PDB file of C-alpha atoms in Angstrom:
ATOM      1  CA  UNK V   1     -62.312  -9.710 136.750  1.00 48.00           C
ATOM      2  CA  UNK V   2     -62.903  -5.991 136.306  1.00 49.00           C
ATOM      3  CA  UNK V   3     -66.004  -6.018 138.520  1.00 54.00           C
ATOM      4  CA  UNK V   4     -64.140  -8.126 141.073  1.00 50.00           C
ATOM      5  CA  UNK V   5     -61.272  -5.641 141.267  1.00 48.00           C
ATOM      6  CA  UNK V   6     -63.671  -2.698 141.554  1.00 51.00           C
ATOM      7  CA  UNK V   7     -65.567  -4.388 144.400  1.00 55.00           C
ATOM      8  CA  UNK V   8     -62.310  -5.122 146.215  1.00 50.00           C
ATOM      9  CA  UNK V   9     -61.019  -1.569 145.841  1.00 51.00           C
ATOM     10  CA  UNK V  10     -64.339  -0.056 146.922  1.00 47.00           C
ATOM     11  CA  UNK V  11     -64.381  -2.313 149.964  1.00 47.00           C
ATOM     12  CA  UNK V  12     -60.935  -1.006 150.866  1.00 46.00           C
ATOM     13  CA  UNK V  13     -62.130   2.555 150.398  1.00 43.00           C
ATOM     14  CA  UNK V  14     -65.072   1.993 152.725  1.00 41.00           C
ATOM     15  CA  UNK V  15     -62.762   0.436 155.310  1.00 44.00           C
ATOM     16  CA  UNK V  16     -60.524   3.484 155.299  1.00 42.00           C
ATOM     17  CA  UNK V  17     -63.240   6.135 155.123  1.00 38.00           C
ATOM     18  CA  UNK V  18     -65.803   4.887 157.647  1.00 35.00           C
ATOM     19  CA  UNK V  19     -63.550   5.469 160.699  1.00 40.00           C
ATOM     20  CA  UNK V  20     -62.961   9.040 159.512  1.00 37.00           C
ATOM     21  CA  UNK V  21     -66.685   9.608 159.082  1.00 33.00           C
ATOM     22  CA  UNK V  22     -67.258   8.316 162.593  1.00 35.00           C
ATOM     23  CA  UNK V  23     -64.879  10.785 164.258  1.00 31.00           C
ATOM     24  CA  UNK V  24     -67.607  13.360 165.097  1.00 37.00           C
ATOM     25  CA  UNK V  25     -69.319  10.694 167.185  1.00 35.00           C
ATOM     26  CA  UNK V  26     -66.042   9.896 168.892  1.00 27.00           C
ATOM     27  CA  UNK V  27     -65.807  13.516 169.951  1.00 31.00           C
ATOM     28  CA  UNK V  28     -68.572  12.832 172.473  1.00 37.00           C
ATOM     29  CA  UNK V  29     -66.282  10.423 174.346  1.00 34.00           C
ATOM     30  CA  UNK V  30     -63.752  11.466 177.035  1.00 39.00           C
ATOM     31  CA  UNK V  31     -60.445  12.762 175.545  1.00 37.00           C
ATOM     32  CA  UNK V  32     -58.366   9.715 176.527  1.00 34.00           C
ATOM     33  CA  UNK V  33     -60.871   7.354 174.962  1.00 35.00           C
ATOM     34  CA  UNK V  34     -61.013   9.367 171.734  1.00 29.00           C
ATOM     35  CA  UNK V  35     -57.334   8.862 171.006  1.00 33.00           C
ATOM     36  CA  UNK V  36     -57.340   5.179 171.878  1.00 34.00           C
ATOM     37  CA  UNK V  37     -60.445   4.358 169.853  1.00 29.00           C
ATOM     38  CA  UNK V  38     -59.412   6.458 166.855  1.00 31.00           C
ATOM     39  CA  UNK V  39     -55.931   4.932 166.766  1.00 34.00           C
ATOM     40  CA  UNK V  40     -57.260   1.405 167.086  1.00 35.00           C
ATOM     41  CA  UNK V  41     -60.003   1.921 164.512  1.00 40.00           C
ATOM     42  CA  UNK V  42     -57.727   3.656 162.051  1.00 51.00           C
ATOM     43  CA  UNK V  43     -55.040   0.986 162.314  1.00 71.00           C
ATOM     44  CA  UNK V  44     -57.511  -1.847 161.787  1.00 79.00           C
ATOM     45  CA  UNK V  45     -59.114  -0.041 158.877  1.00 77.00           C
ATOM     46  CA  UNK V  46     -55.757   0.597 157.243  1.00 80.00           C
ATOM     47  CA  UNK V  47     -54.735  -3.033 157.606  1.00 82.00           C
ATOM     48  CA  UNK V  48     -57.999  -4.222 156.081  1.00 83.00           C
ATOM     49  CA  UNK V  49     -57.820  -1.716 153.245  1.00 83.00           C
ATOM     50  CA  UNK V  50     -54.195  -2.633 152.529  1.00 87.00           C
ATOM     51  CA  UNK V  51     -55.085  -6.311 152.359  1.00 88.00           C
ATOM     52  CA  UNK V  52     -57.952  -5.665 149.965  1.00 86.00           C
ATOM     53  CA  UNK V  53     -55.868  -3.428 147.739  1.00 89.00           C
ATOM     54  CA  UNK V  54     -53.092  -6.014 147.643  1.00 89.00           C
ATOM     55  CA  UNK V  55     -55.636  -8.636 146.580  1.00 88.00           C
ATOM     56  CA  UNK V  56     -56.944  -6.336 143.842  1.00 87.00           C
ATOM     57  CA  UNK V  57     -53.424  -5.771 142.541  1.00 90.00           C
ATOM     58  CA  UNK V  58     -52.799  -9.509 142.289  1.00 89.00           C
ATOM     59  CA  UNK V  59     -55.891  -9.888 140.112  1.00 87.00           C
ATOM     60  CA  UNK V  60     -54.990  -6.815 138.057  1.00 87.00           C
ATOM     61  CA  UNK V  61     -51.467  -8.052 137.362  1.00 88.00           C
ATOM     62  CA  UNK V  62     -52.965 -10.934 135.389  1.00 87.00           C
ATOM     63  CA  UNK V  63     -55.758  -9.081 133.611  1.00 85.00           C
ATOM     64  CA  UNK V  64     -55.251  -5.996 131.442  1.00 81.00           C
ATOM     65  CA  UNK V  65     -58.811  -4.696 131.756  1.00 81.00           C
ATOM     66  CA  UNK V  66     -58.782  -5.098 135.518  1.00 85.00           C
ATOM     67  CA  UNK V  67     -55.402  -3.373 135.589  1.00 88.00           C
ATOM     68  CA  UNK V  68     -56.812  -0.064 134.336  1.00 87.00           C
ATOM     69  CA  UNK V  69     -59.580  -0.236 136.944  1.00 87.00           C
ATOM     70  CA  UNK V  70     -57.141  -0.979 139.772  1.00 88.00           C
ATOM     71  CA  UNK V  71     -54.795   1.847 138.751  1.00 91.00           C
ATOM     72  CA  UNK V  72     -57.611   4.383 138.615  1.00 89.00           C
ATOM     73  CA  UNK V  73     -59.687   3.268 141.612  1.00 87.00           C
ATOM     74  CA  UNK V  74     -56.817   2.597 144.034  1.00 90.00           C
ATOM     75  CA  UNK V  75     -54.997   5.856 143.282  1.00 91.00           C
ATOM     76  CA  UNK V  76     -57.020   7.971 145.709  1.00 88.00           C
ATOM     77  CA  UNK V  77     -56.961   5.334 148.464  1.00 89.00           C
ATOM     78  CA  UNK V  78     -53.237   4.567 148.732  1.00 93.00           C
ATOM     79  CA  UNK V  79     -52.277   7.893 150.388  1.00 93.00           C
ATOM     80  CA  UNK V  80     -54.554   7.081 153.336  1.00 90.00           C
ATOM     81  CA  UNK V  81     -52.629   3.913 154.182  1.00 91.00           C
ATOM     82  CA  UNK V  82     -49.538   4.063 156.379  1.00 87.00           C
ATOM     83  CA  UNK V  83     -46.034   2.770 156.938  1.00 89.00           C
ATOM     84  CA  UNK V  84     -44.140   0.114 155.053  1.00 90.00           C
ATOM     85  CA  UNK V  85     -47.327  -1.429 153.634  1.00 91.00           C
ATOM     86  CA  UNK V  86     -48.248   1.873 152.000  1.00 93.00           C
ATOM     87  CA  UNK V  87     -44.804   2.137 150.425  1.00 94.00           C
ATOM     88  CA  UNK V  88     -44.899  -1.437 149.164  1.00 94.00           C
ATOM     89  CA  UNK V  89     -48.407  -1.139 147.725  1.00 95.00           C
ATOM     90  CA  UNK V  90     -47.558   2.178 146.096  1.00 96.00           C
ATOM     91  CA  UNK V  91     -44.579   0.565 144.386  1.00 96.00           C
ATOM     92  CA  UNK V  92     -46.865  -2.226 143.152  1.00 95.00           C
ATOM     93  CA  UNK V  93     -49.375   0.353 141.984  1.00 96.00           C
ATOM     94  CA  UNK V  94     -46.688   2.252 140.048  1.00 96.00           C
ATOM     95  CA  UNK V  95     -45.660  -0.931 138.255  1.00 95.00           C
ATOM     96  CA  UNK V  96     -49.272  -1.414 137.186  1.00 94.00           C
ATOM     97  CA  UNK V  97     -49.597   2.252 136.217  1.00 94.00           C
ATOM     98  CA  UNK V  98     -46.449   2.109 134.065  1.00 94.00           C
ATOM     99  CA  UNK V  99     -47.539  -1.072 132.312  1.00 92.00           C
ATOM    100  CA  UNK V 100     -47.507  -1.002 128.501  1.00 91.00           C
ATOM    101  CA  UNK V 101     -50.967  -2.595 128.683  1.00 90.00           C
ATOM    102  CA  UNK V 102     -52.361   0.811 129.654  1.00 93.00           C
ATOM    103  CA  UNK V 103     -52.685   3.718 127.269  1.00 94.00           C
ATOM    104  CA  UNK V 104     -50.679   6.859 128.000  1.00 95.00           C
ATOM    105  CA  UNK V 105     -53.869   8.689 128.958  1.00 95.00           C
ATOM    106  CA  UNK V 106     -54.863   5.935 131.398  1.00 94.00           C
ATOM    107  CA  UNK V 107     -51.446   6.184 133.004  1.00 95.00           C
ATOM    108  CA  UNK V 108     -51.691   9.972 133.287  1.00 96.00           C
ATOM    109  CA  UNK V 109     -55.209   9.770 134.717  1.00 95.00           C
ATOM    110  CA  UNK V 110     -54.037   7.338 137.382  1.00 95.00           C
ATOM    111  CA  UNK V 111     -51.121   9.542 138.422  1.00 97.00           C
ATOM    112  CA  UNK V 112     -53.367  12.609 138.430  1.00 96.00           C
ATOM    113  CA  UNK V 113     -55.850  10.944 140.793  1.00 95.00           C
ATOM    114  CA  UNK V 114     -53.056   9.768 143.081  1.00 96.00           C
ATOM    115  CA  UNK V 115     -51.227  13.083 143.446  1.00 97.00           C
ATOM    116  CA  UNK V 116     -54.403  15.121 143.737  1.00 96.00           C
ATOM    117  CA  UNK V 117     -55.068  13.291 147.007  1.00 95.00           C
ATOM    118  CA  UNK V 118     -51.525  12.495 148.170  1.00 96.00           C
ATOM    119  CA  UNK V 119     -50.258  16.073 147.866  1.00 96.00           C
ATOM    120  CA  UNK V 120     -52.938  17.285 150.271  1.00 95.00           C
ATOM    121  CA  UNK V 121     -52.952  14.334 152.638  1.00 94.00           C
ATOM    122  CA  UNK V 122     -49.195  13.732 153.037  1.00 95.00           C
ATOM    123  CA  UNK V 123     -46.978  16.045 150.986  1.00 95.00           C
ATOM    124  CA  UNK V 124     -43.725  14.394 152.122  1.00 95.00           C
ATOM    125  CA  UNK V 125     -44.944  11.016 150.916  1.00 96.00           C
ATOM    126  CA  UNK V 126     -46.256  12.553 147.672  1.00 97.00           C
ATOM    127  CA  UNK V 127     -42.880  14.195 147.045  1.00 97.00           C
ATOM    128  CA  UNK V 128     -41.033  10.901 147.551  1.00 97.00           C
ATOM    129  CA  UNK V 129     -43.298   9.185 145.037  1.00 97.00           C
ATOM    130  CA  UNK V 130     -43.159  12.074 142.550  1.00 98.00           C
ATOM    131  CA  UNK V 131     -39.380  11.818 142.358  1.00 97.00           C
ATOM    132  CA  UNK V 132     -39.764   8.183 141.248  1.00 96.00           C
ATOM    133  CA  UNK V 133     -42.318   8.792 138.481  1.00 97.00           C
ATOM    134  CA  UNK V 134     -40.703   8.013 135.109  1.00 96.00           C
ATOM    135  CA  UNK V 135     -43.376   9.785 133.050  1.00 97.00           C
ATOM    136  CA  UNK V 136     -42.307  13.427 132.590  1.00 98.00           C
ATOM    137  CA  UNK V 137     -45.810  14.815 132.075  1.00 97.00           C
ATOM    138  CA  UNK V 138     -47.133  12.938 135.098  1.00 97.00           C
ATOM    139  CA  UNK V 139     -44.180  14.109 137.173  1.00 98.00           C
ATOM    140  CA  UNK V 140     -44.839  17.714 136.145  1.00 98.00           C
ATOM    141  CA  UNK V 141     -48.470  17.380 137.198  1.00 97.00           C
ATOM    142  CA  UNK V 142     -47.415  15.854 140.504  1.00 98.00           C
ATOM    143  CA  UNK V 143     -45.196  18.816 141.359  1.00 98.00           C
ATOM    144  CA  UNK V 144     -47.903  21.290 140.383  1.00 97.00           C
ATOM    145  CA  UNK V 145     -50.270  19.496 142.781  1.00 97.00           C
ATOM    146  CA  UNK V 146     -47.622  19.703 145.505  1.00 98.00           C
ATOM    147  CA  UNK V 147     -47.029  23.375 144.788  1.00 97.00           C
ATOM    148  CA  UNK V 148     -50.738  24.139 145.012  1.00 96.00           C
ATOM    149  CA  UNK V 149     -51.064  22.149 148.222  1.00 96.00           C
ATOM    150  CA  UNK V 150     -48.242  24.025 149.963  1.00 96.00           C
ATOM    151  CA  UNK V 151     -48.829  27.556 148.622  1.00 95.00           C
ATOM    152  CA  UNK V 152     -50.631  28.781 151.731  1.00 93.00           C
ATOM    153  CA  UNK V 153     -48.388  27.052 154.276  1.00 94.00           C
ATOM    154  CA  UNK V 154     -44.867  27.207 152.819  1.00 96.00           C
ATOM    155  CA  UNK V 155     -44.504  29.596 149.871  1.00 95.00           C
ATOM    156  CA  UNK V 156     -40.791  28.898 149.453  1.00 95.00           C
ATOM    157  CA  UNK V 157     -41.430  25.164 149.137  1.00 97.00           C
ATOM    158  CA  UNK V 158     -44.356  25.795 146.797  1.00 96.00           C
ATOM    159  CA  UNK V 159     -42.072  27.859 144.572  1.00 96.00           C
ATOM    160  CA  UNK V 160     -39.490  25.062 144.514  1.00 96.00           C
ATOM    161  CA  UNK V 161     -42.164  22.565 143.513  1.00 97.00           C
ATOM    162  CA  UNK V 162     -43.272  24.863 140.685  1.00 96.00           C
ATOM    163  CA  UNK V 163     -39.700  24.971 139.375  1.00 96.00           C
ATOM    164  CA  UNK V 164     -39.469  21.164 139.550  1.00 97.00           C
ATOM    165  CA  UNK V 165     -42.716  21.002 137.583  1.00 97.00           C
ATOM    166  CA  UNK V 166     -41.254  23.187 134.811  1.00 97.00           C
ATOM    167  CA  UNK V 167     -38.104  21.069 134.663  1.00 97.00           C
ATOM    168  CA  UNK V 168     -40.183  17.904 134.348  1.00 98.00           C
ATOM    169  CA  UNK V 169     -42.414  19.431 131.674  1.00 97.00           C
ATOM    170  CA  UNK V 170     -39.379  20.355 129.563  1.00 97.00           C
ATOM    171  CA  UNK V 171     -38.349  16.694 129.550  1.00 97.00           C
ATOM    172  CA  UNK V 172     -41.656  15.586 128.001  1.00 97.00           C
ATOM    173  CA  UNK V 173     -41.026  14.451 124.415  1.00 96.00           C
ATOM    174  CA  UNK V 174     -44.650  14.686 123.267  1.00 96.00           C
ATOM    175  CA  UNK V 175     -45.216  18.262 122.061  1.00 97.00           C
ATOM    176  CA  UNK V 176     -48.907  18.378 122.958  1.00 96.00           C
ATOM    177  CA  UNK V 177     -48.382  17.048 126.469  1.00 97.00           C
ATOM    178  CA  UNK V 178     -45.386  19.341 126.979  1.00 97.00           C
ATOM    179  CA  UNK V 179     -47.401  22.359 125.857  1.00 96.00           C
ATOM    180  CA  UNK V 180     -50.335  21.444 128.089  1.00 96.00           C
ATOM    181  CA  UNK V 181     -48.059  20.928 131.082  1.00 96.00           C
ATOM    182  CA  UNK V 182     -46.225  24.219 130.582  1.00 96.00           C
ATOM    183  CA  UNK V 183     -49.544  26.036 130.139  1.00 94.00           C
ATOM    184  CA  UNK V 184     -50.880  24.538 133.350  1.00 94.00           C
ATOM    185  CA  UNK V 185     -47.691  25.526 135.171  1.00 95.00           C
ATOM    186  CA  UNK V 186     -47.775  29.070 133.761  1.00 93.00           C
ATOM    187  CA  UNK V 187     -51.355  29.473 134.944  1.00 91.00           C
ATOM    188  CA  UNK V 188     -50.320  28.358 138.428  1.00 93.00           C
ATOM    189  CA  UNK V 189     -47.226  30.562 138.542  1.00 92.00           C
ATOM    190  CA  UNK V 190     -49.255  33.588 137.482  1.00 90.00           C
ATOM    191  CA  UNK V 191     -50.671  33.765 140.988  1.00 89.00           C
ATOM    192  CA  UNK V 192     -47.775  32.108 142.817  1.00 93.00           C
ATOM    193  CA  UNK V 193     -44.690  34.110 141.944  1.00 90.00           C
ATOM    194  CA  UNK V 194     -44.674  37.522 140.202  1.00 89.00           C
ATOM    195  CA  UNK V 195     -40.943  37.213 139.470  1.00 91.00           C
ATOM    196  CA  UNK V 196     -41.286  33.998 137.433  1.00 91.00           C
ATOM    197  CA  UNK V 197     -44.750  34.255 135.896  1.00 88.00           C
ATOM    198  CA  UNK V 198     -43.546  36.213 132.843  1.00 91.00           C
ATOM    199  CA  UNK V 199     -40.831  33.676 131.966  1.00 93.00           C
ATOM    200  CA  UNK V 200     -43.236  30.794 132.581  1.00 93.00           C
ATOM    201  CA  UNK V 201     -45.806  32.383 130.286  1.00 92.00           C
ATOM    202  CA  UNK V 202     -43.283  33.071 127.516  1.00 93.00           C
ATOM    203  CA  UNK V 203     -41.931  29.511 127.666  1.00 94.00           C
ATOM    204  CA  UNK V 204     -45.417  28.040 127.532  1.00 94.00           C
ATOM    205  CA  UNK V 205     -46.534  30.306 124.669  1.00 94.00           C
ATOM    206  CA  UNK V 206     -43.424  29.478 122.637  1.00 95.00           C
ATOM    207  CA  UNK V 207     -44.154  25.768 123.004  1.00 96.00           C
ATOM    208  CA  UNK V 208     -47.875  26.108 122.304  1.00 95.00           C
ATOM    209  CA  UNK V 209     -47.206  27.944 119.027  1.00 94.00           C
ATOM    210  CA  UNK V 210     -45.375  24.861 117.722  1.00 95.00           C
ATOM    211  CA  UNK V 211     -48.622  22.847 117.805  1.00 95.00           C
ATOM    212  CA  UNK V 212     -49.990  22.239 114.315  1.00 94.00           C
ATOM    213  CA  UNK V 213     -53.647  21.883 115.299  1.00 93.00           C
ATOM    214  CA  UNK V 214     -55.184  25.397 115.171  1.00 93.00           C
ATOM    215  CA  UNK V 215     -58.012  24.452 117.526  1.00 92.00           C
ATOM    216  CA  UNK V 216     -55.794  23.058 120.285  1.00 93.00           C
ATOM    217  CA  UNK V 217     -53.239  25.820 119.805  1.00 94.00           C
ATOM    218  CA  UNK V 218     -55.892  28.531 120.157  1.00 93.00           C
ATOM    219  CA  UNK V 219     -57.399  26.935 123.264  1.00 93.00           C
ATOM    220  CA  UNK V 220     -54.040  26.796 125.042  1.00 93.00           C
ATOM    221  CA  UNK V 221     -53.115  30.333 123.961  1.00 93.00           C
ATOM    222  CA  UNK V 222     -56.454  31.542 125.338  1.00 92.00           C
ATOM    223  CA  UNK V 223     -55.584  29.859 128.660  1.00 87.00           C
ATOM    224  CA  UNK V 224     -52.280  31.720 128.681  1.00 90.00           C
ATOM    225  CA  UNK V 225     -54.022  35.012 128.033  1.00 89.00           C
ATOM    226  CA  UNK V 226     -56.238  34.266 130.998  1.00 83.00           C
ATOM    227  CA  UNK V 227     -53.188  33.512 133.118  1.00 77.00           C
ATOM    228  CA  UNK V 228     -51.544  36.779 132.112  1.00 75.00           C
ATOM    229  CA  UNK V 229     -54.696  38.693 132.994  1.00 69.00           C
TER     230      UNK V 229
END
């Protein structure tokens, strides 16, 4: 089942990516033909990929091992789909990602892969999904990705995303995950906003110092020193 899901997801990935790879060749065609061919090819590819991903999710919903594969492998493909089918498949994917059959780290890895791509490909869509994520640490990471993706194009929006990331991180009940999230955010804010980087660093350091493990605590504190520098 796991191999079957991986083959299905990879087939969907190829369907979505090949038309993009072929665009340089399309540039040799007359302008009118470029748009028509690209639109037709992209639409067909998206429909095929969506169908394959939907099939993979059906298998994964009945098999715990296949579920972890589907959550991880489909995460980076979903943002390239479009319309109502993308929304529906993303909702199905989130149900799989939030399943108790997956470990917390598997869930976080899936969300990380998704938002790393979605924030850069379609920030409006990524924002809509981020607001629905129930996992506080994953939601914090999503908003950091969005902040990084918009820093060079809309600083005000990037700053708002960074603040949403801090709010989400504060809601994380696991001390280690909360400390890691706040450290990551402080590192980002160090170069994003001079007026908030000090507060972000102090908040992160205060949380990190509560960690009992000396090794982990020292690693995170070293990251914060690097951010301050």
